[in-house]
Tab-separated table of C-alpha atoms in Angstrom:
chain	number	residue	atom	x	y	z
A	655	MET	CA	-12.282	-37.408	9.514
A	656	ASN	CA	-14.154	-40.512	8.177
A	657	THR	CA	-13.080	-42.322	11.173
A	658	GLN	CA	-14.530	-39.857	13.438
A	659	GLN	CA	-17.808	-40.236	11.307
A	660	ILE	CA	-17.646	-43.896	11.578
A	661	LEU	CA	-17.254	-43.549	15.306
A	662	GLY	CA	-20.394	-41.429	15.618
A	663	CYS	CA	-19.294	-37.908	14.940
A	664	THR	CA	-21.983	-35.876	13.096
A	665	SER	CA	-21.667	-34.497	9.419
A	666	GLY	CA	-22.510	-30.746	10.980
A	667	ARG	CA	-19.665	-31.196	13.635
A	668	LEU	CA	-17.266	-32.076	11.291
A	669	LYS	CA	-18.177	-29.041	8.843
A	670	ARG	CA	-17.930	-26.652	11.377
A	671	THR	CA	-14.346	-28.174	12.590
A	672	ILE	CA	-13.026	-27.891	9.289
A	673	ILE	CA	-14.406	-24.327	8.814
A	674	ALA	CA	-12.799	-23.289	12.189
A	675	GLU	CA	-9.733	-24.716	11.355
A	676	SER	CA	-9.425	-22.857	8.055
A	677	ALA	CA	-10.311	-19.702	9.855
A	678	PHE	CA	-7.657	-20.443	12.439
A	679	VAL	CA	-5.032	-20.862	9.821
A	680	SER	CA	-5.918	-17.664	7.680
A	681	LEU	CA	-5.653	-15.694	11.038
A	682	LEU	CA	-2.338	-17.287	12.122
A	683	ALA	CA	-0.921	-16.245	8.669
A	684	PHE	CA	-2.140	-12.695	9.376
A	685	GLY	CA	-0.309	-12.787	12.816
A	686	LEU	CA	2.667	-14.085	11.021
A	687	SER	CA	2.630	-11.511	8.360
A	688	PHE	CA	3.683	-8.922	11.136
A	689	VAL	CA	6.731	-10.667	11.805
A	690	TRP	CA	7.485	-10.640	8.189
A	691	THR	CA	6.560	-7.053	7.933
A	692	ASN	CA	8.809	-6.099	10.662
A	693	LEU	CA	11.763	-8.040	8.907
A	694	PHE	CA	10.803	-6.115	5.845
A	695	ILE	CA	11.027	-2.895	7.372
A	696	SER	CA	14.467	-3.574	8.737
A	697	SER	CA	15.625	-4.781	5.359
A	698	PRO	CA	17.275	-2.588	2.538
A	699	LEU	CA	13.892	-3.174	0.509
A	700	ILE	CA	12.036	-0.489	2.624
A	701	GLY	CA	14.208	2.121	0.588
A	702	PHE	CA	11.933	1.484	-2.537
A	703	PHE	CA	8.755	2.740	-0.728
A	704	ASN	CA	7.871	6.356	-0.057
A	705	ALA	CA	5.418	5.425	2.462
A	706	ASP	CA	4.907	5.236	6.327
A	707	LEU	CA	5.000	1.596	7.311
A	708	GLN	CA	4.562	2.057	10.971
A	709	TRP	CA	1.540	-0.095	12.595
A	710	SER	CA	0.219	2.680	14.634
A	711	SER	CA	-0.251	4.897	11.555
A	712	HIS	CA	-2.647	2.412	10.055
A	713	LEU	CA	-4.651	0.788	12.793
A	714	GLY	CA	-7.920	1.186	10.855
A	715	LEU	CA	-6.408	-0.539	7.819
A	716	LEU	CA	-4.971	-3.427	9.991
A	717	ALA	CA	-8.524	-3.971	11.407
A	718	ILE	CA	-10.066	-4.042	8.017
A	719	ILE	CA	-7.071	-6.618	6.971
A	720	GLY	CA	-7.618	-8.760	10.086
A	721	SER	CA	-11.335	-8.938	9.529
A	722	SER	CA	-10.815	-9.651	5.604
A	723	ALA	CA	-8.483	-12.533	6.598
A	724	PHE	CA	-11.087	-14.005	9.082
A	725	ALA	CA	-13.794	-13.801	6.633
A	726	LEU	CA	-11.630	-15.262	3.756
A	727	GLY	CA	-10.657	-18.170	6.044
A	728	LEU	CA	-14.540	-18.722	6.570
A	729	SER	CA	-14.884	-18.797	2.980
A	730	ALA	CA	-12.317	-20.978	2.135
A	731	GLY	CA	-13.230	-23.461	4.675
A	732	ILE	CA	-16.874	-23.791	3.461
A	733	TYR	CA	-16.344	-25.770	0.144
A	734	PRO	CA	-13.823	-28.379	1.606
A	735	ALA	CA	-16.155	-28.885	4.783
A	736	PHE	CA	-19.104	-29.841	2.507
A	737	TYR	CA	-16.961	-31.575	-0.032
A	738	MET	CA	-14.808	-33.807	2.395
A	739	THR	CA	-17.835	-34.913	4.007
A	740	SER	CA	-19.863	-36.176	1.172
A	741	PHE	CA	-18.147	-39.300	0.482
A	742	GLN	CA	-18.690	-42.818	1.701
A	743	PRO	CA	-16.463	-43.349	4.685
A	744	ALA	CA	-15.644	-46.797	3.277
A	745	LEU	CA	-14.346	-45.537	0.129
A	746	VAL	CA	-12.167	-42.849	1.484
A	747	LEU	CA	-10.722	-45.258	4.228
A	748	LYS	CA	-9.744	-47.817	1.643
A	749	GLY	CA	-7.910	-44.729	-0.262
A	750	THR	CA	-9.591	-45.332	-3.617
A	751	PHE	CA	-11.399	-41.989	-4.210
A	752	ALA	CA	-8.174	-40.466	-5.667
A	753	LEU	CA	-8.590	-43.021	-8.460
A	754	THR	CA	-12.348	-42.493	-9.258
A	755	PRO	CA	-13.245	-40.596	-12.251
A	756	LYS	CA	-14.296	-37.597	-9.758
A	757	GLY	CA	-11.182	-37.657	-7.965
A	758	VAL	CA	-8.826	-37.799	-11.055
A	759	ARG	CA	-10.835	-34.888	-12.554
A	760	LEU	CA	-10.476	-32.833	-9.505
A	761	ARG	CA	-6.739	-33.339	-9.242
A	762	ASN	CA	-6.288	-32.656	-12.874
A	763	SER	CA	-8.355	-29.340	-12.667
A	764	LEU	CA	-6.056	-28.157	-9.652
A	765	VAL	CA	-2.968	-29.092	-11.619
A	766	VAL	CA	-3.903	-27.395	-14.856
A	767	PHE	CA	-5.037	-24.166	-12.641
A	768	GLN	CA	-1.697	-24.074	-11.273
A	769	PHE	CA	0.241	-24.293	-14.387
A	770	ILE	CA	-2.050	-21.598	-16.018
A	771	CYS	CA	-1.054	-19.331	-12.955
A	772	THR	CA	2.547	-20.048	-13.169
A	773	VAL	CA	2.861	-19.608	-16.741
A	774	VAL	CA	1.124	-16.149	-16.610
A	775	LEU	CA	3.078	-15.136	-13.717
A	776	ILE	CA	6.266	-15.580	-15.194
A	777	THR	CA	5.218	-14.125	-18.553
A	778	VAL	CA	4.257	-10.899	-16.823
A	779	ALA	CA	7.103	-10.703	-14.752
A	780	CYS	CA	9.616	-11.024	-17.492
A	781	PHE	CA	7.734	-8.313	-19.648
A	782	ILE	CA	7.660	-5.865	-16.722
A	783	LYS	CA	11.422	-6.557	-16.362
A	784	LEU	CA	11.825	-6.094	-20.181
A	785	GLN	CA	9.924	-2.918	-20.203
A	786	HIS	CA	11.788	-1.308	-17.658
A	787	ASN	CA	15.122	-2.049	-18.954
A	788	TYR	CA	13.871	-0.589	-22.347
A	789	MET	CA	12.942	2.728	-20.695
A	790	ARG	CA	15.913	2.789	-18.778
A	791	ASN	CA	18.469	2.261	-21.742
A	792	MET	CA	16.308	4.183	-24.317
A	793	ASP	CA	17.919	6.694	-26.329
A	794	THR	CA	16.545	10.130	-25.240
A	795	GLY	CA	18.544	12.296	-27.615
A	796	PHE	CA	20.902	13.570	-25.155
A	797	GLU	CA	24.346	12.538	-23.958
A	798	ARG	CA	24.496	12.749	-20.309
A	799	GLU	CA	27.621	11.169	-19.584
A	800	ASN	CA	30.379	13.526	-18.059
A	801	VAL	CA	28.148	16.451	-18.013
A	802	LEU	CA	27.805	18.677	-14.952
A	803	TYR	CA	24.938	21.140	-14.139
A	804	VAL	CA	25.271	24.182	-11.937
A	805	PRO	CA	22.090	25.976	-10.988
A	806	LEU	CA	22.558	29.839	-11.622
A	807	LYS	CA	22.234	32.213	-8.467
A	808	ASP	CA	21.553	35.770	-8.787
A	809	ASN	CA	25.397	36.510	-8.084
A	810	ILE	CA	26.562	34.240	-10.706
A	811	ARG	CA	23.946	35.446	-13.179
A	812	ARG	CA	24.968	39.086	-12.624
A	813	GLN	CA	28.574	38.096	-13.441
A	814	LEU	CA	28.055	35.449	-16.038
A	815	ASP	CA	30.624	36.330	-18.584
A	816	ALA	CA	33.475	36.432	-15.831
A	817	PHE	CA	32.079	33.008	-14.215
A	818	THR	CA	32.478	31.371	-17.531
A	819	ARG	CA	35.758	32.721	-18.483
A	820	ASP	CA	36.945	31.372	-15.318
A	821	LEU	CA	35.470	27.743	-15.991
A	822	GLU	CA	37.138	27.858	-19.374
A	823	ALA	CA	40.612	28.219	-17.515
A	824	CYS	CA	40.121	24.669	-16.165
A	825	PRO	CA	41.706	22.110	-18.875
A	826	GLU	CA	38.936	19.368	-18.017
A	827	ILE	CA	36.181	21.788	-18.731
A	828	ARG	CA	35.730	21.152	-22.654
A	829	GLU	CA	32.514	23.073	-23.313
A	830	HIS	CA	29.620	24.806	-21.532
A	831	THR	CA	26.030	26.212	-22.482
A	832	LEU	CA	22.957	27.572	-20.884
A	833	THR	CA	19.642	26.460	-20.302
A	834	GLY	CA	16.325	27.389	-18.547
A	835	TYR	CA	15.536	23.704	-17.723
A	836	LEU	CA	17.263	20.445	-17.363
A	837	PRO	CA	16.485	17.797	-19.884
A	838	GLY	CA	13.624	15.791	-18.444
A	839	GLN	CA	11.816	18.765	-16.601
A	840	VAL	CA	10.722	21.059	-19.482
A	841	GLY	CA	7.071	22.171	-18.325
A	842	ASN	CA	6.619	25.659	-19.744
A	843	TRP	CA	4.102	25.659	-22.522
A	844	TRP	CA	2.999	28.406	-24.880
A	845	GLY	CA	-0.336	28.950	-26.813
A	846	ARG	CA	0.551	30.966	-29.990
A	847	GLU	CA	-0.567	31.446	-33.606
A	848	VAL	CA	1.848	30.015	-36.167
A	849	ALA	CA	1.311	30.198	-39.955
A	850	GLY	CA	-2.404	31.172	-39.264
A	851	LYS	CA	-3.302	28.232	-36.932
A	852	GLU	CA	-3.598	28.145	-32.937
A	853	VAL	CA	-1.003	26.077	-31.517
A	854	ASN	CA	0.193	24.794	-28.106
A	855	PHE	CA	3.825	23.672	-27.552
A	856	ALA	CA	6.476	23.299	-24.917
A	857	ILE	CA	9.188	26.131	-24.849
A	858	TRP	CA	12.692	25.482	-23.765
A	859	PRO	CA	15.040	28.500	-23.358
A	860	VAL	CA	18.469	27.467	-24.287
A	861	GLY	CA	22.131	29.046	-25.060
A	862	HIS	CA	23.085	29.438	-28.655
A	863	ASN	CA	25.109	26.429	-28.699
A	864	PHE	CA	22.819	24.013	-26.815
A	865	LEU	CA	21.996	21.928	-29.660
A	866	ARG	CA	25.594	21.499	-30.594
A	867	PHE	CA	26.687	20.774	-27.276
A	868	PHE	CA	24.209	17.723	-27.114
A	869	HIS	CA	24.630	16.869	-30.697
A	870	ILE	CA	20.876	17.342	-31.557
A	871	LYS	CA	20.370	17.373	-35.160
A	872	ILE	CA	19.087	20.054	-37.262
A	873	GLU	CA	17.105	18.765	-39.862
A	874	GLU	CA	15.970	21.898	-41.752
A	875	GLY	CA	16.926	25.539	-41.726
A	876	MET	CA	20.032	26.503	-39.411
A	877	ASP	CA	21.173	26.339	-35.692
A	878	PHE	CA	21.251	29.282	-33.433
A	879	PHE	CA	24.311	31.773	-33.616
A	880	GLU	CA	26.009	33.611	-30.841
A	881	HIS	CA	25.568	36.867	-32.239
A	882	SER	CA	22.005	37.237	-33.283
A	883	THR	CA	19.959	40.205	-33.741
A	884	LYS	CA	19.138	42.259	-30.852
A	885	GLY	CA	15.426	42.479	-29.912
A	886	MET	CA	14.632	39.485	-31.874
A	887	ASN	CA	14.593	35.846	-30.572
A	888	LYS	CA	15.079	32.764	-32.628
A	889	LEU	CA	13.106	29.447	-32.359
A	890	ILE	CA	13.772	26.025	-33.571
A	891	PHE	CA	10.795	23.583	-33.413
A	892	ASN	CA	10.937	19.778	-33.242
A	893	ARG	CA	9.571	17.576	-36.001
A	894	GLN	CA	6.704	16.377	-33.930
A	895	PHE	CA	5.541	20.233	-34.014
A	896	LEU	CA	5.147	19.822	-37.755
A	897	LYS	CA	3.498	16.428	-37.553
A	898	LYS	CA	1.022	17.470	-34.957
A	899	TYR	CA	-0.448	20.331	-36.588
A	900	ASP	CA	0.268	19.367	-40.256
A	901	LEU	CA	2.534	22.484	-41.111
A	902	ASP	CA	5.147	22.810	-43.422
A	903	ASP	CA	7.483	25.619	-44.654
A	904	ILE	CA	7.193	27.783	-41.357
A	905	LEU	CA	10.997	28.578	-41.682
A	906	GLY	CA	10.942	32.349	-41.382
A	907	LYS	CA	7.689	32.842	-39.854
A	908	GLU	CA	7.494	35.243	-36.795
A	909	VAL	CA	6.222	34.036	-33.396
A	910	LYS	CA	5.616	36.236	-30.384
A	911	CYS	CA	8.212	35.110	-27.369
A	912	TYR	CA	8.709	36.925	-24.220
A	913	ASP	CA	9.316	40.761	-24.664
A	914	ASN	CA	10.822	40.176	-28.153
A	915	LYS	CA	9.452	38.943	-31.312
A	916	GLY	CA	10.600	35.695	-32.521
A	917	GLN	CA	11.665	34.117	-35.716
A	918	ILE	CA	11.694	30.289	-36.860
A	919	VAL	CA	14.972	29.590	-38.042
A	920	GLY	CA	15.045	25.490	-37.946
A	921	ILE	CA	13.466	22.210	-37.415
A	922	ALA	CA	15.360	19.872	-35.246
A	923	ALA	CA	14.956	16.043	-34.711
A	924	ASP	CA	12.736	14.919	-31.892
A	925	VAL	CA	14.313	14.457	-28.293
A	926	ASN	CA	12.567	13.316	-25.081
A	927	PHE	CA	12.488	16.847	-23.353
A	928	ASN	CA	10.500	15.232	-20.559
A	929	THR	CA	10.720	11.557	-19.124
A	930	VAL	CA	10.089	8.766	-21.592
A	931	ARG	CA	6.925	8.152	-19.466
A	932	GLU	CA	5.482	10.897	-21.817
A	933	LYS	CA	5.132	10.946	-25.539
A	934	ILE	CA	7.136	13.523	-27.496
A	935	GLY	CA	5.014	16.652	-27.871
A	936	PRO	CA	5.485	19.674	-30.023
A	937	MET	CA	8.256	21.703	-28.579
A	938	ALA	CA	10.540	24.754	-29.441
A	939	PHE	CA	14.029	25.623	-28.420
A	940	VAL	CA	14.183	29.550	-28.067
A	941	CYS	CA	17.234	31.503	-27.960
A	942	GLY	CA	17.215	35.293	-27.302
A	943	ASP	CA	18.400	38.135	-24.981
A	944	ASP	CA	15.057	38.376	-22.851
A	945	GLN	CA	14.968	35.015	-21.477
A	946	ILE	CA	15.973	33.416	-18.171
A	947	ASN	CA	18.487	30.797	-18.113
A	948	ASN	CA	18.435	28.998	-14.643
A	949	PHE	CA	21.480	26.234	-15.288
A	950	ILE	CA	24.818	26.202	-16.794
A	951	LEU	CA	25.850	22.633	-18.319
A	952	LEU	CA	29.507	21.841	-18.236
A	953	LYS	CA	30.812	18.988	-20.300
A	954	VAL	CA	34.081	17.573	-18.731
A	955	SER	CA	36.627	15.065	-19.934
A	956	GLY	CA	35.939	12.475	-17.201
A	957	ASN	CA	39.656	12.761	-16.206
A	958	ARG	CA	40.284	13.806	-12.692
A	959	LEU	CA	36.645	14.112	-12.148
A	960	PRO	CA	36.658	15.095	-8.215
A	961	GLU	CA	39.422	17.583	-8.870
A	962	THR	CA	37.384	19.224	-11.509
A	963	VAL	CA	34.254	19.156	-9.306
A	964	GLY	CA	36.502	20.755	-6.465
A	965	TYR	CA	37.609	23.477	-8.869
A	966	ILE	CA	33.939	24.433	-9.741
A	967	GLN	CA	32.898	24.375	-6.106
A	968	ASN	CA	35.901	26.747	-5.081
A	969	LEU	CA	35.022	29.044	-8.079
A	970	GLY	CA	31.670	29.218	-6.779
A	971	LYS	CA	32.765	30.384	-3.256
A	972	GLN	CA	34.742	33.161	-4.970
A	973	TYR	CA	31.464	34.468	-6.367
A	974	SER	CA	30.033	34.565	-2.828
A	975	VAL	CA	27.268	32.212	-3.795
A	976	GLU	CA	25.612	30.361	-0.678
A	977	ASP	CA	24.593	26.792	-1.264
A	978	PHE	CA	26.390	26.319	-4.538
A	979	TYR	CA	25.738	23.149	-6.140
A	980	VAL	CA	27.369	20.894	-8.766
A	981	GLY	CA	25.297	17.980	-10.038
A	982	PHE	CA	25.717	15.182	-12.461
A	983	LEU	CA	23.160	15.204	-15.307
A	984	ASP	CA	23.001	11.430	-15.495
A	985	GLN	CA	22.386	11.241	-11.877
A	986	PHE	CA	19.732	13.808	-12.253
A	987	ALA	CA	17.950	11.631	-15.114
A	988	ALA	CA	18.346	8.569	-12.645
A	989	ARG	CA	16.369	10.356	-10.035
A	990	LEU	CA	13.617	10.960	-12.584
A	991	TYR	CA	13.274	7.189	-13.205
A	992	GLN	CA	13.789	6.427	-9.672
A	993	GLN	CA	10.128	5.405	-9.078
A	994	GLU	CA	10.334	3.156	-12.005
A	995	GLU	CA	13.511	1.568	-10.677
A	996	HIS	CA	11.903	0.959	-7.300
A	997	PHE	CA	8.879	-0.589	-8.924
A	998	ALA	CA	10.748	-2.955	-11.175
A	999	ARG	CA	12.893	-4.076	-8.146
A	1000	LEU	CA	9.732	-4.821	-6.217
A	1001	ILE	CA	7.929	-6.629	-9.107
A	1002	SER	CA	11.157	-8.864	-9.271
A	1003	VAL	CA	11.251	-9.425	-5.671
A	1004	PHE	CA	7.573	-10.162	-5.290
A	1005	GLY	CA	7.271	-11.726	-8.558
A	1006	VAL	CA	9.992	-14.248	-7.659
A	1007	MET	CA	8.075	-14.978	-4.511
A	1008	THR	CA	4.568	-15.322	-6.199
A	1009	ILE	CA	6.199	-17.800	-8.674
A	1010	LEU	CA	7.753	-19.725	-5.988
A	1011	ILE	CA	4.180	-20.214	-4.485
A	1012	SER	CA	2.614	-21.414	-7.480
A	1013	LEU	CA	5.564	-23.852	-7.860
A	1014	MET	CA	4.980	-24.951	-4.470
A	1015	GLY	CA	1.394	-25.675	-5.342
A	1016	ILE	CA	2.455	-27.756	-8.331
A	1017	TYR	CA	4.987	-29.686	-6.346
A	1018	GLY	CA	2.338	-30.537	-3.936
A	1019	LEU	CA	-0.127	-31.595	-6.370
A	1020	ILE	CA	2.581	-33.817	-8.272
A	1021	LEU	CA	3.562	-35.172	-4.817
A	1022	PHE	CA	-0.103	-35.917	-3.965
A	1023	ASN	CA	-0.524	-37.733	-7.675
A	1024	ALA	CA	2.722	-39.830	-6.979
A	1025	ARG	CA	1.625	-40.750	-3.538
A	1026	PHE	CA	-1.723	-42.122	-4.969
A	1027	ARG	CA	-0.284	-43.950	-7.711
A	1028	ILE	CA	2.512	-45.660	-5.581
A	1029	LYS	CA	0.716	-48.952	-5.312
A	1030	GLU	CA	0.346	-48.864	-9.185
A	1031	ILE	CA	4.132	-48.363	-9.294
A	1032	GLY	CA	4.614	-51.165	-7.066
A	1033	ILE	CA	2.546	-53.606	-9.055
A	1034	ARG	CA	4.208	-52.516	-12.431
A	1035	LYS	CA	7.701	-53.147	-10.856
A	1036	VAL	CA	6.794	-56.509	-9.527
A	1037	ASN	CA	5.623	-57.217	-13.366
A	1038	GLY	CA	9.093	-56.099	-14.420
A	1039	ALA	CA	8.882	-52.395	-15.271
A	1040	THR	CA	11.975	-50.581	-15.284
A	1041	GLU	CA	12.724	-47.027	-13.265
A	1042	VAL	CA	12.953	-45.188	-16.546
A	1043	GLU	CA	9.428	-46.683	-17.545
A	1044	MET	CA	8.048	-45.507	-14.440
A	1045	ILE	CA	9.377	-42.030	-14.681
A	1046	ALA	CA	7.979	-41.766	-18.350
A	1047	LEU	CA	4.694	-43.064	-17.085
A	1048	LEU	CA	4.184	-40.285	-14.629
A	1049	ASN	CA	5.627	-37.561	-16.938
A	1050	LYS	CA	3.234	-38.436	-19.800
A	1051	GLY	CA	0.209	-37.553	-17.861
A	1052	PHE	CA	1.689	-34.308	-16.526
A	1053	LEU	CA	3.090	-33.109	-19.958
A	1054	LYS	CA	-0.466	-33.420	-21.521
A	1055	LEU	CA	-1.771	-31.059	-18.483
A	1056	ILE	CA	1.119	-28.662	-19.197
A	1057	VAL	CA	0.419	-28.521	-22.896
A	1058	PHE	CA	-3.458	-27.832	-22.142
A	1059	ALA	CA	-2.477	-25.247	-19.546
A	1060	PHE	CA	-0.171	-23.674	-21.762
A	1061	VAL	CA	-2.758	-23.392	-24.467
A	1062	LEU	CA	-4.962	-21.607	-22.139
A	1063	ALA	CA	-2.665	-19.620	-20.505
A	1064	ILE	CA	-1.156	-17.953	-23.359
A	1065	PRO	CA	-4.479	-15.616	-24.314
A	1066	LEU	CA	-4.905	-14.709	-20.965
A	1067	ALA	CA	-0.990	-13.820	-20.529
A	1068	TRP	CA	-0.952	-11.914	-23.903
A	1069	TYR	CA	-4.145	-9.997	-22.772
A	1070	VAL	CA	-2.645	-8.795	-19.449
A	1071	VAL	CA	0.704	-8.014	-20.918
A	1072	ARG	CA	-1.009	-5.897	-23.844
A	1073	GLU	CA	-3.139	-3.924	-21.566
A	1074	TRP	CA	-0.290	-3.095	-19.009
A	1075	LEU	CA	2.058	-2.307	-22.096
A	1076	SER	CA	-0.602	0.019	-23.651
A	1077	GLY	CA	0.036	2.603	-20.741
A	1078	PHE	CA	3.497	3.538	-21.805
A	1079	PRO	CA	3.914	5.580	-25.072
A	1080	TYR	CA	7.233	3.749	-25.613
A	1081	ARG	CA	7.065	0.032	-25.104
A	1082	ILE	CA	8.572	-3.321	-26.466
A	1083	PRO	CA	6.928	-5.601	-28.661
A	1084	VAL	CA	4.868	-8.450	-27.326
A	1085	TYR	CA	7.778	-11.124	-27.869
A	1086	TRP	CA	6.556	-14.573	-28.482
A	1087	TRP	CA	9.615	-15.873	-27.059
A	1088	VAL	CA	8.655	-14.742	-23.475
A	1089	PHE	CA	5.850	-16.985	-23.530
A	1090	LEU	CA	7.776	-19.951	-24.785
A	1091	LEU	CA	10.429	-19.127	-22.067
A	1092	ALA	CA	7.440	-19.290	-19.526
A	1093	GLY	CA	6.178	-22.661	-20.691
A	1094	VAL	CA	9.528	-24.047	-21.024
A	1095	THR	CA	10.446	-22.870	-17.372
A	1096	THR	CA	7.202	-24.495	-16.092
A	1097	LEU	CA	7.874	-27.566	-18.095
A	1098	LEU	CA	11.295	-27.997	-16.861
A	1099	ILE	CA	10.543	-27.756	-13.156
A	1100	THR	CA	7.432	-30.103	-13.584
A	1101	VAL	CA	9.642	-32.875	-15.342
A	1102	LEU	CA	12.387	-32.439	-12.737
A	1103	THR	CA	9.880	-32.721	-9.905
A	1104	VAL	CA	7.848	-35.692	-11.226
A	1105	SER	CA	10.988	-37.548	-12.277
A	1106	TYR	CA	12.533	-37.152	-8.888
A	1107	GLN	CA	9.112	-38.325	-7.150
A	1108	SER	CA	8.830	-40.916	-9.591
A	1109	TRP	CA	12.305	-42.029	-9.215
A	1110	LYS	CA	11.628	-42.313	-5.238
A	1111	ALA	CA	8.251	-44.376	-5.797
A	1112	ALA	CA	10.011	-46.867	-8.252
A	1113	ASN	CA	12.897	-47.411	-5.444
A	1114	THR	CA	10.258	-48.127	-2.919
A	1115	ASN	CA	10.116	-51.799	-1.973
A	1116	PRO	CA	7.161	-53.319	-3.608
A	1117	VAL	CA	6.501	-55.530	-0.489
A	1118	GLU	CA	5.962	-52.434	1.536
A	1119	VAL	CA	3.623	-50.756	-0.662
A	1120	LEU	CA	1.511	-53.926	-1.502
A	1121	LYS	CA	1.626	-55.617	1.847
A	1122	ASN	CA	-1.845	-54.279	2.818
A	1123	GLU	CA	-3.561	-55.548	-0.361
């Protein structure tokens, strides 16, 4: 470039050339993105998206992205165009600009910026993975393993007693209960007056042994019983109901239910009746003779599971039920968190890609630094410096930059992580060791890269390096 300037090329023409090259590279990247997107569509990762990714469906969006890529390329080329043509040609041709104070400051600023980006990205990716694992493994209060569910059709509902007796004939079926909703999809809310207060709470119709079926603890009062008073429903509220409405001593109080009156008989421990994306709210289990139960839950031994499922399906056919279905409760729960599962996997994939891009930037800047210090290394080697001393020399400067970048990156990463976690009612703490892990990872990668480049430079023949001096 500066050779062209010496040979008569004007500064304006050089600037236009640099800006045009930047725009061309940006458009080239936009074109290559089509290739990568086609590869992505044909890969298993496409299953993580519930969206139409066909080109013909998004022509307007593609035009906007293409225009943005072109504009971004132009913008990205303006500063280098003016910056690179502002130096004296003699200074640049001699190769000493990188050693000037201005050049050193620019290079160090870029290195620090790359370090900050890398530390923040590694930290955020780790917290996203930890939060997802926490949500997936969180104790919701229900034992879902080896529990089957069967939607109750009208034919079975009319012959429910006979159907349950036939189920109990299977030795692998240990217990059964009834419910209006499956855990994770309770959506019916009541507005009632309890102990003189207007309250709102979720309502969960269940069978008399539902709480014992799932081992839900009764903290006050008593559980439901099979032979309850006709025309009188029983209710068991969760602990959160008492906390939210600041109520106490509500056992025995009456509450209007469906067609019947209702009586509060107990207080149960809190369970996640919806997904863990939502905070546990006030809720009441209700058991009576005027409610509609939509599912029967079956606890099985886990032995001969295919045969057990086959027995239940054959039994459903005997009751002339069309579209008879037997599902696994743990698989139903997994589908509730399928969106989070896909999101976590995508974050892992794209997080790794983003971190690799940042590390490539760090590698490029380290390579640039080693290249412009190769003559210094050659002079030191001629004067007796060892390879270890050369490696320590280059690492020393980068270690200072990493520490400085780490100090700047921690508050930024902490703010991003805190804001993201604040959207979850149940979340992990902001672990200090994750920040340390991100810093140590960046440090190790940098030290290995710098040491390798230093070793290569230290093993270069000083004669080849210094022959032009």
